[in-house]
Short mmCIF file of C-alpha atoms in Angstrom, two decimals:
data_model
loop_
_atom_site.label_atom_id
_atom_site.label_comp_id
_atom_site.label_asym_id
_atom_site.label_seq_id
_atom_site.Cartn_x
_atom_site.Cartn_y
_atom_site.Cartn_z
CA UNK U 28 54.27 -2.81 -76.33
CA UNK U 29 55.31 -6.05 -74.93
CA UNK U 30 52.39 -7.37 -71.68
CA UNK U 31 53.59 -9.82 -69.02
CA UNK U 32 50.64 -10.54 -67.52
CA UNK U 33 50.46 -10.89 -63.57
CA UNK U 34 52.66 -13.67 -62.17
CA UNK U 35 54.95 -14.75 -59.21
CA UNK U 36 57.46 -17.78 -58.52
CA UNK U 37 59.25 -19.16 -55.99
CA UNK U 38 62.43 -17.37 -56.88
CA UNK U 39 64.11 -13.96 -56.24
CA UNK U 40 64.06 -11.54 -59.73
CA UNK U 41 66.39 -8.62 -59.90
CA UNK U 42 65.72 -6.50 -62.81
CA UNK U 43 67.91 -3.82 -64.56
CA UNK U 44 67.20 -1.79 -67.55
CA UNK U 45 69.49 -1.26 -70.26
CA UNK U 46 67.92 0.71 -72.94
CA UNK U 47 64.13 1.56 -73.65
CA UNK U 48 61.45 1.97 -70.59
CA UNK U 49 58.97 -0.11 -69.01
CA UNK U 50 56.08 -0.15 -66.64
CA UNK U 51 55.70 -2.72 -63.77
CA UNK U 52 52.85 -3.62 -61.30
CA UNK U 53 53.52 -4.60 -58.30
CA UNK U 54 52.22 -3.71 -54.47
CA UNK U 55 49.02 -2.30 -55.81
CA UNK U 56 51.51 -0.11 -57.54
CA UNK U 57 52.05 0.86 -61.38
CA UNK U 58 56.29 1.79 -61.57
CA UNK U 59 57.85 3.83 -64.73
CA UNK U 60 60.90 2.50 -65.41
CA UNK U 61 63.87 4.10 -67.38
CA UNK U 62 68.11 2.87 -68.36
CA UNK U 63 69.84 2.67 -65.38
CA UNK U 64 66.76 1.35 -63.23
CA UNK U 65 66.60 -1.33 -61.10
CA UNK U 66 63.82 -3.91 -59.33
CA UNK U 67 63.85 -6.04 -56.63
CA UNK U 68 61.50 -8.32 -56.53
CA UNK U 69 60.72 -11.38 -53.76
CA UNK U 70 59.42 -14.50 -54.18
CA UNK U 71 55.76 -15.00 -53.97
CA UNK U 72 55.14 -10.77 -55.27
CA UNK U 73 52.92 -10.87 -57.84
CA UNK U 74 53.63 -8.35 -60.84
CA UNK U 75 53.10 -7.88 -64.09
CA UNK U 76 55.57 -5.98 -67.04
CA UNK U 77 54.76 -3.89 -69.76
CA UNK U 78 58.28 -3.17 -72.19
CA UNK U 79 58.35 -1.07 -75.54
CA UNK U 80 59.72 -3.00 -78.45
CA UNK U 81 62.74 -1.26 -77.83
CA UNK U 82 63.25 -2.33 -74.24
CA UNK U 83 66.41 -4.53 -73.02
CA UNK U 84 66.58 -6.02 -69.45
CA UNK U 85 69.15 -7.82 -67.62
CA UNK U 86 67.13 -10.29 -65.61
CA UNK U 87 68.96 -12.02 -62.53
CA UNK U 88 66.97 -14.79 -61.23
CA UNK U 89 68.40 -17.14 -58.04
CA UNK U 90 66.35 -19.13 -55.51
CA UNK U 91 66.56 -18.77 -52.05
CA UNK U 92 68.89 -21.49 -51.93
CA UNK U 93 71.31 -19.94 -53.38
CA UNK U 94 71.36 -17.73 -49.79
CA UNK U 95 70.90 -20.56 -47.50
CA UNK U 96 73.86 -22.63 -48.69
CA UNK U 97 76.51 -19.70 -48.79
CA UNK U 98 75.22 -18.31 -45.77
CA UNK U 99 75.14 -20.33 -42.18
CA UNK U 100 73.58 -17.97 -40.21
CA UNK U 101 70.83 -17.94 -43.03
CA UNK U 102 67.52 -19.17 -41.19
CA UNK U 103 65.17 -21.02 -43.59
CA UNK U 104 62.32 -18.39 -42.77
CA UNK U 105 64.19 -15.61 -43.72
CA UNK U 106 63.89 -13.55 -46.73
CA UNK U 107 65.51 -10.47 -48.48
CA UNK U 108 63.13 -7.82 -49.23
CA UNK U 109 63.12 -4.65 -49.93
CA UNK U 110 64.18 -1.46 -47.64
CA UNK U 111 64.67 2.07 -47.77
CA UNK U 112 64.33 4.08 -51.16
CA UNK U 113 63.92 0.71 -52.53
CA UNK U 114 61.03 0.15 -50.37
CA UNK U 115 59.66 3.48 -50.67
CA UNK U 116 59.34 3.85 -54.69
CA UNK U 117 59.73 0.46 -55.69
CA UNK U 118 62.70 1.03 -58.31
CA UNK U 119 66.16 2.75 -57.27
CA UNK U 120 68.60 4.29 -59.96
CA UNK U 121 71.92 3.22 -60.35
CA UNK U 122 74.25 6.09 -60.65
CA UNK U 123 77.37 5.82 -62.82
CA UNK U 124 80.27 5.50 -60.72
CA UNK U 125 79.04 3.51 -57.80
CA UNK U 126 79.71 0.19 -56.42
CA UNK U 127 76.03 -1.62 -57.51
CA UNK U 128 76.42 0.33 -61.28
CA UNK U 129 79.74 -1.16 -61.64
CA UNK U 130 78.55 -4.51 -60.52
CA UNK U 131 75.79 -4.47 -62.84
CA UNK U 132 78.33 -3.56 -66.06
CA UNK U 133 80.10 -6.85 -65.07
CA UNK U 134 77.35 -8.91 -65.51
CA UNK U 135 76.38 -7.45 -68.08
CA UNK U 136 79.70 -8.01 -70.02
CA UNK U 137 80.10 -11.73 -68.67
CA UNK U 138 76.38 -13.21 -68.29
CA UNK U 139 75.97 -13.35 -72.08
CA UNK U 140 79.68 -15.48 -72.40
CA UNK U 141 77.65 -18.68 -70.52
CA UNK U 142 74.25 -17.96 -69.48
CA UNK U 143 71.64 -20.15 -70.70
CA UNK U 144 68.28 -18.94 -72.11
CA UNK U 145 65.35 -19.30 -69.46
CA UNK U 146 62.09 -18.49 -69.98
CA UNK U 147 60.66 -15.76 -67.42
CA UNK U 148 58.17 -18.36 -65.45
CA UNK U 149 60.74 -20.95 -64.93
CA UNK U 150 63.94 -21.12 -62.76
CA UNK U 151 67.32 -22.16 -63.60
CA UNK U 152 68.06 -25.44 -61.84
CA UNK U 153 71.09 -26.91 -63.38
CA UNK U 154 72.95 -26.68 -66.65
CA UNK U 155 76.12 -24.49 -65.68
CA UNK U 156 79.32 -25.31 -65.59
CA UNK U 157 80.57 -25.10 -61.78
CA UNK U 158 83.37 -22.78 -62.52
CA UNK U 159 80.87 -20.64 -64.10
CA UNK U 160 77.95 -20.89 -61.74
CA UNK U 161 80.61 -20.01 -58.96
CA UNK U 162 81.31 -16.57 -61.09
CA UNK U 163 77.79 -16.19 -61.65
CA UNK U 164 76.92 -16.76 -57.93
CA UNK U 165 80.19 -14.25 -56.75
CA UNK U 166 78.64 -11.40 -58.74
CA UNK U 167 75.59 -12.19 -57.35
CA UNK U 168 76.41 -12.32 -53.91
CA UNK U 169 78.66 -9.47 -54.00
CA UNK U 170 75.46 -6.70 -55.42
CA UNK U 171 73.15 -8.13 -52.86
CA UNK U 172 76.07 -7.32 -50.39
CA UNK U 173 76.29 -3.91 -51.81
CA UNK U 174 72.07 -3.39 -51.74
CA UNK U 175 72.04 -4.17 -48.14
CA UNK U 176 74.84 -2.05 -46.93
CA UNK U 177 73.53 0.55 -48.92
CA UNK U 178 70.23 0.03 -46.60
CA UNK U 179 68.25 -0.85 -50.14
CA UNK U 180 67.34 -4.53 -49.00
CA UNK U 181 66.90 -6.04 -45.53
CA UNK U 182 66.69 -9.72 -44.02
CA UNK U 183 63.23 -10.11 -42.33
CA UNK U 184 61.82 -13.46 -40.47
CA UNK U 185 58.63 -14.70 -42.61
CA UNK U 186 56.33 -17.41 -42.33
CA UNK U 187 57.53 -18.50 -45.73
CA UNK U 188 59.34 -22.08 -45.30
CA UNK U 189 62.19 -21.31 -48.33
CA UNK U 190 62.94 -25.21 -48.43
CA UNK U 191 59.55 -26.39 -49.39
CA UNK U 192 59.17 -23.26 -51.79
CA UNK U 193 60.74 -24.93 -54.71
CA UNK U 194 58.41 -28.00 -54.39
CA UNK U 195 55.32 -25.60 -54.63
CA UNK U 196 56.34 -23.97 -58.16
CA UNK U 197 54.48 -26.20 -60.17
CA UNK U 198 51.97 -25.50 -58.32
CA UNK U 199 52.02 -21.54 -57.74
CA UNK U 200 52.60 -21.72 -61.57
CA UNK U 201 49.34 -23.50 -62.61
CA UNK U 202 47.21 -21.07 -60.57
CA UNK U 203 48.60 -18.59 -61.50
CA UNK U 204 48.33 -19.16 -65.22
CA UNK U 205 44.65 -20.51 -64.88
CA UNK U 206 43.11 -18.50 -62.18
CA UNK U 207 39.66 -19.20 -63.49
CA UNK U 208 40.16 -23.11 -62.47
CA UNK U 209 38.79 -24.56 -59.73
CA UNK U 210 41.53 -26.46 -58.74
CA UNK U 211 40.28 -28.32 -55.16
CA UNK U 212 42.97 -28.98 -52.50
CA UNK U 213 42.95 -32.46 -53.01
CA UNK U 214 44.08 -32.11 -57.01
CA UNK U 215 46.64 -29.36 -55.69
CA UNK U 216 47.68 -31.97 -53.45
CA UNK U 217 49.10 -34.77 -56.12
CA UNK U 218 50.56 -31.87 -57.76
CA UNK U 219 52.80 -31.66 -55.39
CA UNK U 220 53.30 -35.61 -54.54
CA UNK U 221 51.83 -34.76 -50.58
CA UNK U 222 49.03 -36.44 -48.83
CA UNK U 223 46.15 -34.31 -48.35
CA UNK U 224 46.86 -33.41 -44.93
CA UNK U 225 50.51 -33.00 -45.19
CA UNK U 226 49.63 -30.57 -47.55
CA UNK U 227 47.24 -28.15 -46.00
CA UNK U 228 49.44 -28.10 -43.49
CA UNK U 229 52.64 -27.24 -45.13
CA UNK U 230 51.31 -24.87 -47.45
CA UNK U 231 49.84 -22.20 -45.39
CA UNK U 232 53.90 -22.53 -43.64
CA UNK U 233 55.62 -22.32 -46.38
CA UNK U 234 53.82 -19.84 -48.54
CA UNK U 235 52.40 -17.52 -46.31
CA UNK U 236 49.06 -18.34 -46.93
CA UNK U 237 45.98 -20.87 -46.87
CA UNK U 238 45.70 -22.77 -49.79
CA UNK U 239 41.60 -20.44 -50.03
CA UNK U 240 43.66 -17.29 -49.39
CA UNK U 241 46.40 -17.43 -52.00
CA UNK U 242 43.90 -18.85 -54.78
CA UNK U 243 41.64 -15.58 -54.20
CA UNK U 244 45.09 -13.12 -53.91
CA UNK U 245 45.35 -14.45 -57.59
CA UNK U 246 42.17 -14.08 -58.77
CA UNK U 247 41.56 -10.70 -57.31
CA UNK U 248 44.87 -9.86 -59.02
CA UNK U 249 43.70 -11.34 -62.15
CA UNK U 250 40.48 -9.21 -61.82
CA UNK U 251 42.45 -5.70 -61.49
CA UNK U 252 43.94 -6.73 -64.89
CA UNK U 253 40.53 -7.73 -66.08
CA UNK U 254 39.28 -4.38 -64.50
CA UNK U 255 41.87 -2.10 -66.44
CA UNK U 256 42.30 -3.52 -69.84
CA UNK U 257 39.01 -5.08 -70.68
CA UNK U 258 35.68 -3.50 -71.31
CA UNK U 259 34.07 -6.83 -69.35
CA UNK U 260 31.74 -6.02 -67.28
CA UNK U 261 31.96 -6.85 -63.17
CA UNK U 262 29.66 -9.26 -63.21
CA UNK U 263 31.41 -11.28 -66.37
CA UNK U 264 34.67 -10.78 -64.31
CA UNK U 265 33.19 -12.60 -61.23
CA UNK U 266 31.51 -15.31 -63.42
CA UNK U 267 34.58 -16.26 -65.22
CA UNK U 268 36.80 -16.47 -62.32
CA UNK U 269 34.35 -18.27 -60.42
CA UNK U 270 33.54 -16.35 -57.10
CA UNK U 271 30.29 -17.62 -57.15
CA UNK U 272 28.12 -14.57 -56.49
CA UNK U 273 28.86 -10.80 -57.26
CA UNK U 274 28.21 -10.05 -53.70
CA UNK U 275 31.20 -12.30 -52.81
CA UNK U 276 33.18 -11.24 -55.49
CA UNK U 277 32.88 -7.37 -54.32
CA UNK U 278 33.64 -8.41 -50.53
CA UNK U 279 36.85 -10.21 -50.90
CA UNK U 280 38.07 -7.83 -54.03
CA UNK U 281 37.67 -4.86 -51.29
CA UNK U 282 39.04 -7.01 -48.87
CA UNK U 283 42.51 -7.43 -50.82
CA UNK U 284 42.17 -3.75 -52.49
CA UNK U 285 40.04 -1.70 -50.01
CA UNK U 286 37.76 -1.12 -52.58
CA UNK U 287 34.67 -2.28 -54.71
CA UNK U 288 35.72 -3.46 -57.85
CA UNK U 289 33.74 -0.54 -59.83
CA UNK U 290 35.50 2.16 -58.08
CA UNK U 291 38.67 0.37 -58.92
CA UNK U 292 38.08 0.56 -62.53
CA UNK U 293 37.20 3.85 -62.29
CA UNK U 294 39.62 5.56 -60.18
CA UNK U 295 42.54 3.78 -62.38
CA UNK U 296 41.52 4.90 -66.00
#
């Protein structure tokens, strides 16, 4: 068994299973996936993946500009997410025979002729050919089209600015990697080449959230993991991701869970 531990990024991730199953976490949810399954996930969800050895994926991975250059009447705080069955369980099947199944054979035969190896944290920024990133982008396009008439994925207005995303990844990616660091706003800041101000101001816009707020969505995250498949105890949890105090620790973990962090570990094993 294969663990990708929790994680987001700036970019849209489709996921389809081809052979062997899977579990993913996402939405305070744990997902069974089988052949023939397949994910939709937006940027800024965190999740985390566990695949048997036997497991093969075809992983789609685009930003959101991708969307906002083909499409004009794309607004840049709009976002696809998830509607429907999709919504509702999380994972949706793809029956032989239909539109999306047949879409998802032809990438399948044709991705492997020019795709480039990209590791799973990182996003594909250049390196096609433009005859092939226009095929790529067509096939694309054209199973997103056939998600949303098929009422599986909707366009929704967000607070999420999609053209400052990108510039946040670095960013996004070294929290999320090192949760327990006390990174201060000022170091998170030069990461991302804005003045101090400029940049508590843009990132609550683009992302969604404060700058305090997202840190602690990743640490509490990181704590469910901690919670599940570690015998630490609560109070080593808090103390390595440095809440502080145990009392504060409990309060914003129920906060983001709607429970203590105790009952969480035991109502999940």
């Amino acid at each position: 068994m294969f663990y990708f531990p929790s994680h987001c990024h700036s970019f849209y991730e489709v996921d389809y299973t081809v052979e062997g199953t899977s579990q993913f976490e996402f939405n305070n949810r744990v997902v069974d996936v089988s052949p023939g399954s397949l994910i939709f996930i937006p940027p800024l969800t965190m999740h985390s993946i566990k695949n048997d050895r036997r497991s093969a994926h075809l992983i789609l991975q685009f930003s959101s500009r991708l969307l906002l250059n083909t499409l004009s009447s794309m607004e840049e705080h709009s976002i696809l997410v998830p509607s429907g069955k999709l919504r509702e369980n999380d994972v949706i099947q793809l029956l032989p025979g239909t539109a999306m199944n047949r879409q998802m054979m032809e990438l399948l035969q044709n991705i492997p002729q020019f795709a480039l190896p990209v590791p799973e944290n990182e996003v594909q920024l250049a390196g096609y050919p433009c005859e092939q990133e226009i095929r790529l982008s067509a096939i694309v396009l054209s199973l997103l089209s056939s998600l949303l008439d098929a009422g599986l994925l909707q366009i929704v207005s967000t607070e999420m600015n999609n053209v400052n995303l990108a510039k946040m990844q670095m960013l996004l990616s070294r929290i999320i990697q090192y949760p327990e660091d006390k990174l201060s706003m000022e170091d998170a800041a030069a990461l991302t080449n804005m003045s101090y101000s400029n940049f508590c101001r843009s990132f609550k816009n683009t992302i969604g959230y404060s700058y305090v707020d997202f840190c602690n969505v990743v640490r509490i995250h990181r704590a469910q993991e901690l919670l599940l498949h570690t015998s630490m105890s609560v109070t080593e949890i808090s103390e390595l991701l440095n809440f502080g105090s145990i009392s504060y620790f409990n309060r914003i973990f129920k906060k983001h869970t709607g429970c203590t962090p105790l009952v969480y570990r035991t109502s999940r094993r």
